[in-house]
Every structure is written in structure tokens, then in C-alpha cells.
Short mmCIF file of C-alpha atoms and ligand atoms in Angstrom, two decimals:
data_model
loop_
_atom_site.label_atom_id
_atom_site.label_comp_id
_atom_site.label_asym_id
_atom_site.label_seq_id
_atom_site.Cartn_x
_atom_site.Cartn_y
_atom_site.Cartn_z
CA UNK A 1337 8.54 -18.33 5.42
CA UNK A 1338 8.06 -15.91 2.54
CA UNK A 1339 8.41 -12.04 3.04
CA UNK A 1340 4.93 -10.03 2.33
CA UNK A 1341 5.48 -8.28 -0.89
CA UNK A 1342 5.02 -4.43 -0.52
CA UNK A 1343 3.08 -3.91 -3.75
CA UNK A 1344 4.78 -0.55 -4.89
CA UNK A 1345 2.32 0.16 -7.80
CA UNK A 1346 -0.90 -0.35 -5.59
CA UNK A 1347 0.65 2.36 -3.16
CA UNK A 1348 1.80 4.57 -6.24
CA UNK A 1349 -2.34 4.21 -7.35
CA UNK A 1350 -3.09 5.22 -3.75
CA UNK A 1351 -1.43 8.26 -3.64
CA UNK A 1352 -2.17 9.44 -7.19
CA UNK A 1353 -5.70 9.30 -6.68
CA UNK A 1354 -5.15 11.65 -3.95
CA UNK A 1355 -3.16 13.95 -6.22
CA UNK A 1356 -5.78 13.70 -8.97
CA UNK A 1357 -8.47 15.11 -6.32
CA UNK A 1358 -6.16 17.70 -5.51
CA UNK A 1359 -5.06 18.45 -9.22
CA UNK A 1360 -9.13 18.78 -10.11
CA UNK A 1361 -9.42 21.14 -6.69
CA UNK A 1362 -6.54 23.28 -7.86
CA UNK A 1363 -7.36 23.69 -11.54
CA UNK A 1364 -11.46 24.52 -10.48
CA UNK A 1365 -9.59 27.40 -7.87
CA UNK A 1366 -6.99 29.22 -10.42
CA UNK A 1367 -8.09 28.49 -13.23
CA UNK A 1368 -5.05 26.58 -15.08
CA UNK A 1369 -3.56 23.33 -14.74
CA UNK A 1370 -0.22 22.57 -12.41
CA UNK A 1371 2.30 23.00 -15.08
CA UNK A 1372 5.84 20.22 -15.27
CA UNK A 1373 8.51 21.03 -17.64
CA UNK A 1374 11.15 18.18 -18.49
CA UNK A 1375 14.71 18.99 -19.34
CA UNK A 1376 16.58 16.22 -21.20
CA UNK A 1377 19.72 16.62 -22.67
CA UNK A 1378 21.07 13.48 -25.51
CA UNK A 1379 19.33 10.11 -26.04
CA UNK A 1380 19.94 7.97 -22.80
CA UNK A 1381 17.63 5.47 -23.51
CA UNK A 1382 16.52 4.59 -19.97
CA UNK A 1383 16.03 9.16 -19.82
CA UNK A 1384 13.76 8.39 -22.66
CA UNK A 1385 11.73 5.94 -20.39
CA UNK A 1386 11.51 7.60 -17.60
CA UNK A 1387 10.62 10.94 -19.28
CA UNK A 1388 8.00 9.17 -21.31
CA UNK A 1389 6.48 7.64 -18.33
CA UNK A 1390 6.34 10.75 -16.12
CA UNK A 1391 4.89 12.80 -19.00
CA UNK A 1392 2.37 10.35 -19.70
CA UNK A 1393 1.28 10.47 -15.71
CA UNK A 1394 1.26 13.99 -16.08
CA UNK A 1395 -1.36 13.88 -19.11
CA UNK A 1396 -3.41 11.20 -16.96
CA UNK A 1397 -3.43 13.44 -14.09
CA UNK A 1398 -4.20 16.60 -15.50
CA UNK A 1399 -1.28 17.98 -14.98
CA UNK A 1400 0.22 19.91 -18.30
CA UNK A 1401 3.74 18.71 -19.10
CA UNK A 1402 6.36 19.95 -21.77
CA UNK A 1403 9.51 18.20 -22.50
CA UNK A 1404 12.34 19.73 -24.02
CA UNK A 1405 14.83 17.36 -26.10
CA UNK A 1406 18.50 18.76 -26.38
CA UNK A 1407 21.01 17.56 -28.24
CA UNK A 1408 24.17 16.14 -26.11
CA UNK A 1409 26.36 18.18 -27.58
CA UNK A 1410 24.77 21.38 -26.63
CA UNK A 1411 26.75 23.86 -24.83
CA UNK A 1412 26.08 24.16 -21.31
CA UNK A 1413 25.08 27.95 -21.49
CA UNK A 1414 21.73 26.63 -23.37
CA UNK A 1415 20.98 24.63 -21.10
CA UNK A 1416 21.65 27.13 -18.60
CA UNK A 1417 19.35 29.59 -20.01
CA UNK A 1418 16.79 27.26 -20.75
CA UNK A 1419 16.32 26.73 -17.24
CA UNK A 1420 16.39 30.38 -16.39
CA UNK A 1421 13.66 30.86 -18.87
CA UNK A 1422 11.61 27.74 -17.28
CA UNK A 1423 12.39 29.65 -13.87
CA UNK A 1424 10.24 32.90 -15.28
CA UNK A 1425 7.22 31.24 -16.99
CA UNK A 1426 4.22 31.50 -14.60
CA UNK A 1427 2.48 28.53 -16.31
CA UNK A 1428 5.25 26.32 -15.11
CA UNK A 1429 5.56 25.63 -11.60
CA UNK A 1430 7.73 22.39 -11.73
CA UNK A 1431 11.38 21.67 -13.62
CA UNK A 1432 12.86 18.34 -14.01
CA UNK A 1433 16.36 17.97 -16.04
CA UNK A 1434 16.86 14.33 -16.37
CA UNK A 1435 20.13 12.96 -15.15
CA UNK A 1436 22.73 12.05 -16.66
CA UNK A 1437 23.32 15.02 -19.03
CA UNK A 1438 26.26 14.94 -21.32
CA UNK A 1439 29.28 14.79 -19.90
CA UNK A 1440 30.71 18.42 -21.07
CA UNK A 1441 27.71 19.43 -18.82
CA UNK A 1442 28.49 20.51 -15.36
CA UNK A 1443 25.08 18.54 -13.21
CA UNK A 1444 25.54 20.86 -10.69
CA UNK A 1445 25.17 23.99 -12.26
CA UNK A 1446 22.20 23.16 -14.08
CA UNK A 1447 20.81 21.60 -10.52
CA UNK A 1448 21.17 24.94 -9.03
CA UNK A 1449 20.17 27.17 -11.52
CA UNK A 1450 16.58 26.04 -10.72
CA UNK A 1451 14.38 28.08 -8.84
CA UNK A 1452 14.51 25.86 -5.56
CA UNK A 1453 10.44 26.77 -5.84
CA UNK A 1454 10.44 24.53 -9.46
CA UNK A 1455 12.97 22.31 -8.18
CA UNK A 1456 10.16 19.67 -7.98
CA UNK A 1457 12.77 16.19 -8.02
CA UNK A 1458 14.56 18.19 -4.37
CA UNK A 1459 17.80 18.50 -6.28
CA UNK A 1460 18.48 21.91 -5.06
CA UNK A 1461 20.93 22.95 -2.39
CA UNK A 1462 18.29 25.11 -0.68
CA UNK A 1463 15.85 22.05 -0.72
CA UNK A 1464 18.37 19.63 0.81
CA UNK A 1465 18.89 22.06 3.21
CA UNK A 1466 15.21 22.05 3.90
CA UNK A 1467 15.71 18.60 4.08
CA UNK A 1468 18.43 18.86 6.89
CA UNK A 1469 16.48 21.65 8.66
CA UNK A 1470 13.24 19.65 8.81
CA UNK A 1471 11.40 22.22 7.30
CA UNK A 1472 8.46 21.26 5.37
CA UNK A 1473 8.18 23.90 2.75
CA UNK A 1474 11.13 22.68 0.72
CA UNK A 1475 10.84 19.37 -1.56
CA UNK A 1476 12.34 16.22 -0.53
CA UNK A 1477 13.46 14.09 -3.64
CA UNK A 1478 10.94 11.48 -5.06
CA UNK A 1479 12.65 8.42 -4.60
CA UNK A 1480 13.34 9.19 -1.29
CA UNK A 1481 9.93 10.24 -0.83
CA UNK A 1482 8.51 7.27 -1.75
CA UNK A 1483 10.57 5.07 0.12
CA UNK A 1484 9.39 6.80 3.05
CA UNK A 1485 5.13 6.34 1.89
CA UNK A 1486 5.74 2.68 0.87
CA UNK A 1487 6.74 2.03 4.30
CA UNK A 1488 4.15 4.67 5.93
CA UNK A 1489 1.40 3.34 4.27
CA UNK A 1490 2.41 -0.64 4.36
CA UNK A 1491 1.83 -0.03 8.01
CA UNK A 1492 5.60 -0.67 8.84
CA UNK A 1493 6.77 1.54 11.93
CA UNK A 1494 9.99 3.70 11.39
CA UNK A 1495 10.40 5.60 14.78
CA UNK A 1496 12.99 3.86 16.86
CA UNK A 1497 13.68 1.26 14.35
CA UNK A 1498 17.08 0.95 12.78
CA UNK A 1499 17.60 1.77 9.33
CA UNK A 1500 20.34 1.08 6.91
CA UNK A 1501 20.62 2.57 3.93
CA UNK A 1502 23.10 1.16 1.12
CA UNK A 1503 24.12 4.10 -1.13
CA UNK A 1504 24.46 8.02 -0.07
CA UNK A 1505 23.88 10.10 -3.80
CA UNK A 1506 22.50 12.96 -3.93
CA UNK A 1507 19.11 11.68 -4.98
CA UNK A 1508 18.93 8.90 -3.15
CA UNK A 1509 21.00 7.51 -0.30
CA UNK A 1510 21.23 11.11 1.87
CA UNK A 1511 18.04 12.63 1.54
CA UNK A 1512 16.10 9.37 2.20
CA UNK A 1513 18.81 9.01 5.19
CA UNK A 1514 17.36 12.45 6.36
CA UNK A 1515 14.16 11.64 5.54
CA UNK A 1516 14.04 8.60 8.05
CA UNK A 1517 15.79 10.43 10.22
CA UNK A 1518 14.17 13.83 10.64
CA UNK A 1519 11.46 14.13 13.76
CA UNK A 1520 8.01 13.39 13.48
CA UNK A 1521 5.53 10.37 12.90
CA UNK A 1522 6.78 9.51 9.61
CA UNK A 1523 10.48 8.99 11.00
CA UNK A 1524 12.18 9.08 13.87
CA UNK A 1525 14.35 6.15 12.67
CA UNK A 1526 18.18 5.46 13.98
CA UNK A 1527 19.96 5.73 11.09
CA UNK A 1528 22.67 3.75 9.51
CA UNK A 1529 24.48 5.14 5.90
CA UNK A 1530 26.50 2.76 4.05
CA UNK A 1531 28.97 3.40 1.07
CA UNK A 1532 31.81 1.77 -1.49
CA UNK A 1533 34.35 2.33 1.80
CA UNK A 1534 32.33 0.92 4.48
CA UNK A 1535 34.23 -1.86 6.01
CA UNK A 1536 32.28 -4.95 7.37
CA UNK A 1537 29.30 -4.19 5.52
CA UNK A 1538 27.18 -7.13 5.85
CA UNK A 1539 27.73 -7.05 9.62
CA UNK A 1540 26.21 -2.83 9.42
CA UNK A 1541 23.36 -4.35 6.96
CA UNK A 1542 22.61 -7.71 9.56
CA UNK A 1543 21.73 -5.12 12.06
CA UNK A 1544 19.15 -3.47 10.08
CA UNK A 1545 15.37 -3.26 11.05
CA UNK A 1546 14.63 -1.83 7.70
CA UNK A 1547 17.41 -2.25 4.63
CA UNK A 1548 17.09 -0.12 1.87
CA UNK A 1549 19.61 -0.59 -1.23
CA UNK A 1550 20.26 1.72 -3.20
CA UNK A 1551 23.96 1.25 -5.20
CA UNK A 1552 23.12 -0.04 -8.38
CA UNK A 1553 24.55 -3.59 -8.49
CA UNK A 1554 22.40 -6.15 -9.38
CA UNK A 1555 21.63 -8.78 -6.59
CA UNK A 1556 24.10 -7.44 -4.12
CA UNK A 1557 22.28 -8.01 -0.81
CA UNK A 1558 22.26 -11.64 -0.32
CA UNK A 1559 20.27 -13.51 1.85
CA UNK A 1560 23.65 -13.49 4.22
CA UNK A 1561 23.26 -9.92 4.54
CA UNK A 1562 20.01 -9.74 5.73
CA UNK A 1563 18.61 -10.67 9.46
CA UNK A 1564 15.93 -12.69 10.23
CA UNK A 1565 12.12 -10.70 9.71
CA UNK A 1566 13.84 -7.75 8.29
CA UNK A 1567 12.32 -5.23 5.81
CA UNK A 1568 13.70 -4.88 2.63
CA UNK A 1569 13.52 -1.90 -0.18
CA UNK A 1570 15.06 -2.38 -3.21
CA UNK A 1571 15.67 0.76 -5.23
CA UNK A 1572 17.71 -0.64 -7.33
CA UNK A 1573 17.06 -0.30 -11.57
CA UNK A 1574 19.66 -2.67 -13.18
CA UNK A 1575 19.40 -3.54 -16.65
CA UNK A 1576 20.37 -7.03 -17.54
CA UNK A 1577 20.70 -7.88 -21.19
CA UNK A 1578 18.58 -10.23 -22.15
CA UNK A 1579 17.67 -11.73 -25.80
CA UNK A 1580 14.68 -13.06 -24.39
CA UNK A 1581 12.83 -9.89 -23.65
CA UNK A 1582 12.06 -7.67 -26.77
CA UNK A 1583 13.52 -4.59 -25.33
CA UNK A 1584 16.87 -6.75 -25.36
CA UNK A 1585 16.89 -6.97 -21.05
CA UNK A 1586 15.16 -7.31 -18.09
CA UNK A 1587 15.55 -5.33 -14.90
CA UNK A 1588 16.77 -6.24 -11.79
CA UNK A 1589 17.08 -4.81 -8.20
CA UNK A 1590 19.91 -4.66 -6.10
CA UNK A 1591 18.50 -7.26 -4.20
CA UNK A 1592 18.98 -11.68 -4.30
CA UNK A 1593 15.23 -11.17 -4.56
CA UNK A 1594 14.40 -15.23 -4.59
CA UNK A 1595 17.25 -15.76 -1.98
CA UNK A 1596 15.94 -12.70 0.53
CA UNK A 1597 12.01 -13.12 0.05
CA UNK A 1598 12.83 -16.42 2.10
CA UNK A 1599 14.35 -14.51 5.07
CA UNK A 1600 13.04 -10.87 4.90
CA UNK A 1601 9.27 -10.14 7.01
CA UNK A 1602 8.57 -7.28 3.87
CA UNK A 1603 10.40 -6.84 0.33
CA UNK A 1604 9.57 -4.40 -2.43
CA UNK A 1605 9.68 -6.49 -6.07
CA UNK A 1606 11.69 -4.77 -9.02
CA UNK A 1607 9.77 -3.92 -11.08
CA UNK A 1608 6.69 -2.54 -9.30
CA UNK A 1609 8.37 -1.53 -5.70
CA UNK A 1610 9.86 1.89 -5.59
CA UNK A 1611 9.80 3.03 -9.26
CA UNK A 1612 6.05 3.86 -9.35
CA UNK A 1613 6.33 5.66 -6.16
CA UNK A 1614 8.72 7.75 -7.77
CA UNK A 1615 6.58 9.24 -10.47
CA UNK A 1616 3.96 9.00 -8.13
CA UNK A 1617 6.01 11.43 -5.74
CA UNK A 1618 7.11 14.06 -8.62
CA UNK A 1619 2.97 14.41 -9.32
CA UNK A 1620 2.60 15.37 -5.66
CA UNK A 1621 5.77 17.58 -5.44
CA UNK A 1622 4.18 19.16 -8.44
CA UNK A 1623 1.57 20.18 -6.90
CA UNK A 1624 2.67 21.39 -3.94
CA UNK A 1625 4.99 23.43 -5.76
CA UNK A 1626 1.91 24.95 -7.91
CA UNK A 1627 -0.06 25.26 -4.76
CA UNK A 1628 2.74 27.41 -3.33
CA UNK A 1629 3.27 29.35 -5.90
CA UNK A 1630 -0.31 30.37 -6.48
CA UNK A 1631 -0.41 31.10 -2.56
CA UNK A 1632 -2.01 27.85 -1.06
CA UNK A 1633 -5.18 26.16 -2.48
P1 NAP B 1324 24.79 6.29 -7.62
O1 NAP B 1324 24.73 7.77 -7.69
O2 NAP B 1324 25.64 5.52 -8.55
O3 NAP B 1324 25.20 5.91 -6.11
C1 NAP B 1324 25.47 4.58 -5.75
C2 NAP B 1324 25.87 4.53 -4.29
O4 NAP B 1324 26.12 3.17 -3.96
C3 NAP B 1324 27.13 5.30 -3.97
O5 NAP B 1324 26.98 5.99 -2.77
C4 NAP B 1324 28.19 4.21 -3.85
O6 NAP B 1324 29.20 4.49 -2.92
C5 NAP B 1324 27.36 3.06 -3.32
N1 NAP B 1324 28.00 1.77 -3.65
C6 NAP B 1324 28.43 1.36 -4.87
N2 NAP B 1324 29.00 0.15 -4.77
C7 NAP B 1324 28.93 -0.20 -3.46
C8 NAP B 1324 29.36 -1.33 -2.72
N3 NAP B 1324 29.98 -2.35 -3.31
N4 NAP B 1324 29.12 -1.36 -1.40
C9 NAP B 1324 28.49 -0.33 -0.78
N5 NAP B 1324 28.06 0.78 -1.43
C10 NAP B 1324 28.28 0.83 -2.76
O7 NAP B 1324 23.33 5.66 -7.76
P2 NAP B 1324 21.88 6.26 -7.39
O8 NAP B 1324 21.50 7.32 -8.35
O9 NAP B 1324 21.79 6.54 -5.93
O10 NAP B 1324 20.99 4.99 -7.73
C11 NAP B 1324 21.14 3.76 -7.07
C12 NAP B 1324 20.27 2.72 -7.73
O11 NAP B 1324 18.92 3.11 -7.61
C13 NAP B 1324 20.51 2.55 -9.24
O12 NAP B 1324 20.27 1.20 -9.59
C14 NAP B 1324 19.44 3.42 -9.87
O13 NAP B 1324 19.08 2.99 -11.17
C15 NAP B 1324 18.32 3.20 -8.89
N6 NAP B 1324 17.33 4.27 -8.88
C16 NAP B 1324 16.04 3.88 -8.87
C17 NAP B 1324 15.04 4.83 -8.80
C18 NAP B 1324 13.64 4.35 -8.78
O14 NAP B 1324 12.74 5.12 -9.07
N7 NAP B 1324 13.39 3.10 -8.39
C19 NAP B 1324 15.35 6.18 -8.77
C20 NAP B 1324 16.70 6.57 -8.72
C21 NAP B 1324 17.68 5.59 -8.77
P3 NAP B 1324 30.27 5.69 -3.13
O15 NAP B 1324 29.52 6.94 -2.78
O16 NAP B 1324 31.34 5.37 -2.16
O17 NAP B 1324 30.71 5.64 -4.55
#
């Protein structure tokens, strides 16, 4: 039998239509656009994508984006008080600094020296603490986020069900672990976290309802690894070289795709599972965070 694909872009064109009736509603009420500003510090080529992408969703949407390109080599005081003048301007409600930075640049600091109201991608200690106290006012990251509407809006149940999740970063693995986890009818899941020094792993990920991977190692979860009917999300981005393609590779997930479609009940395809969700997420978190700074609406 062959796993129903969980289409990730059809989902991601769900809930930006949503977000472009709400972008339309909020720009008719105050009177300006939501307003994203993108931080990106040297040339990572896969920053440039992902930058270019979310900008360009911003345009389509309505929402006004600026992105500001520093050079790697920048000290990490500019950076620093780039953000803090991002943090004052009234037109922008949303900061994203891409990771990864240089490495003379401390991630954290820059993380927290956005206003946890800006801090639109949930990088922010007082948002993951929002996270942990289930309180809905702070912003959950957007992967995470969209893990949690693909399966919400595929129809797949979470409460009860056990997840495993391969992978606890800071963007990824923990928050979606709370995410799953936290009360309410979009959770409620048992919760499984998995890492480099987890011992018997594919006997943790065989017991999985739901198996998310998120480590970054191309085709990692075999087939073996997987029970019977299970659902599978792959947030995986790996780049494979590849002469073939004209950008030089192709991407991969972290998932035996052609090995687990056989076995799995649901699987999200890389590309077009989680990454659209992801941009698809930062345009909502956007405007929530516009709609609470402009006091609802
Ligand atoms: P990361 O910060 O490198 O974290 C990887 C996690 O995987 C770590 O917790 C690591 O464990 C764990 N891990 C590594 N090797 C493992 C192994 N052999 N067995 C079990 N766990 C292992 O990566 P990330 O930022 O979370 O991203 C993960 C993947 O998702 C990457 O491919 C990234 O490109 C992709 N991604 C996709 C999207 C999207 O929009 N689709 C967004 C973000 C990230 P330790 O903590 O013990 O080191």
C-alpha cells in the first residue's frame, strides 16, 4: 500500500488565503500594511533562498518587507543595534535574522535582543516560554507551526496519539515537541523527543503514531524505523549535489521517502511538505504580531 501524500503546498495556499483576507482587513482598519523586516548577515546561499522566497510572499500578500544584507564580517554590535533600531520603528511589526550568522556572531544575543513582540520566527526566550506556559499571546516558531496545521488540517488526530519527534533545536525539535504536547484540540499528543544520544532509536521511532524528523541527514528514517500505518513528516532540507540539476543539487528529506511511502498511512514529500508551511506560518505570525501591536483588529 502507498502512504497518502500530505500535499504541504496545497495546505500552505490554504492558510495564506486566510492571511491575505486578514492582511486586506487589517490594512482597510489602520491604515498601513503589516510591516516584516529580514536580517541577514554574509552570503549563505540557501539564507539567500529562503529570504528571497519569504520576501517575495510578503510582496504577494501585501505585506511590506525590507531586507537588510550585512556583510559576515560585521561586528556583532551592528548587528546588535540594527535590531534595536528594527525594535523602535512603528512601521515594522515583525523581525527575522536569518540563521546561521557568521560565526564571530553570538546567535543568541542577536535572538534576544528582539522585541519578543517582533520576534515573529518564536526565537525568543520569552516566546518559548509562552510556548511552555501554553499561553497563546506569544509566537510559536514556523516550522513548528506548520507541522502542527499540516496535520490539523490533513484531518490526522493528535490528542492521545504518540508522537516522536527526531531532533530537539531550538527551532525545531522542542517547540514543535511543546506544540504537540500543550492542551487543547490541536494537541494533546504523548510525546516522545529523540536526539544524537538516544540509545535504541529505531525501537523509540517504531512506536510512533506520528514521526516527525527533523536532524538533517538525508534518508535517515528507513522503512525499518517506521511501524506499520504510521504518519510521517519530513522536515528535513538536505542538499545533495547534483550535476544534473542546474542549481548543481537536489534536495532531499530526512526521510527513505520511496522505501517509507510503502509502509507509512501519511508522508509529507520534500520538496512541497513542510517548507511552504513555513513561510506560510511567518505571514500569519506577522500578522498577529501587527494585529497586537496596533491593539487587535
Ligand atoms: P539542527 O539544529 O542541526 O538539529 C538537528 C537535531 O538532530 C539535533 O537535535 C541533533 O541531536 C539531532 N540529530 C542529529 N543526528 C542525529 C542522529 N543520528 N540521531 C538522532 N538525532 C540526531 O537542525 P534543525 O535546525 O533542527 O533542522 C533540522 C532539519 O530540518 C535540517 O535538514 C533543516 O534544513 C531542516 N529545516 C527545514 C525547515 C523547513 O522549513 N522545512 C525549517 C527549518 C529546518 P543533538 O541535539 O544531540 O546534536
Amino acid at each position: 500500500m502507498s502512504a497518502r501524500i500530505l500535499d504541504g503546498k496545497l495546505i500552505a495556499e490554504q492558510v495564506l488565503a486566510e492571511c491575505q483576507d486578514g492582511v486586506k482587513v487589517f490594512r482597510e482598519k489602520h491604515g498601513l500594511p503589516p510591516g516584516l523586516a529580514f536580517v541577514r548577515v554574509g552570503d549563505d546561499p540557501a539564507s539567500i533562498v529562503y529570504v528571497g522566497a519569504k520576501a517575495k510572499m510578503c510582496e504577494r500578500l501585501g505585506i511590506q518587507s525590507q531586507t537588510f544584507v550585512l556583510p559576515a564580517d560585521i561586528p556583532e554590535e551592528q548587528v546588535l543595534e540594527l535590531v534595536g533600531s528594527l525594535n523602535q520603528q512603528k512601521t515594522i511589526h515583525g523581525i527575522l535574522v536569518q540563521s546561521p550568522m557568521a560565526p564571530s556572531i553570538r546567535e543568541d544575543a542577536v535572538f534576544e535582543a528582539i522585541d519578543p513582540m517582533k520576534d515573529v520566527d518564536g526565537i525568543h526566550p520569552a516566546n518559548l516560554g509562552k510556548l511552555v506556559a501554553d499561553n497563546a499571546t506569544g509566537f510559536a516558531a514556523c516550522t513548528p507551526a506548520g507541522v502542527q496545521q499540516i496535520l490539523v488540517r490533513s484531518g490526522i488526530e493528535i490528542a492521545g496519539r504518540r508522537v516522536v519527534v527526531l531532533g530537539r533545536s531550538r527551532l525545531v525539535g522542542k517547540p514543535l515537541a511543546l506544540l504537540l504536547l500543550n492542551k487543547g484540540g490541536q494537541a494533546d499528543a504523548t510525546v516522545t523527543v529523540c536526539h544524537s544520544r538516544t540509545r535504541n532509536l529505531a525501537e523509540v521511532t517504531r512506536q510512533a503514531d506520528i514521526l516527525i524528523a527533523a536532524i538533517g541527514k538525508a534518508r535517515f528514517v528507513t522503512a525499518e524505523m517506521v511501524r506499520e500505518g504510521a504518519v510521517v513528516i519530513d522536515v528535513g532540507i538536505n542538499r545533495i549535489p547534483d550535476p544534473s540539476k542546474k542549481a548543481g543539487h537536489h534536495l532531499e528529506g530526512d526521510v527513505d521517502f520511496g522505501a517509507v511511502v510503502q509502509k507509512a498511512a501519511a508522508i509529507t514529500p520534500v520538496p512541497g511538505g513542510v517548507g511552504p508551511m513555513t513561510i506560510a506560518m511567518l505571514m500569519v505570525n506577522t500578522l498577529k504580531a501587527a494585529c497586537l501591536q496596533m491593539g487587535k483588529g
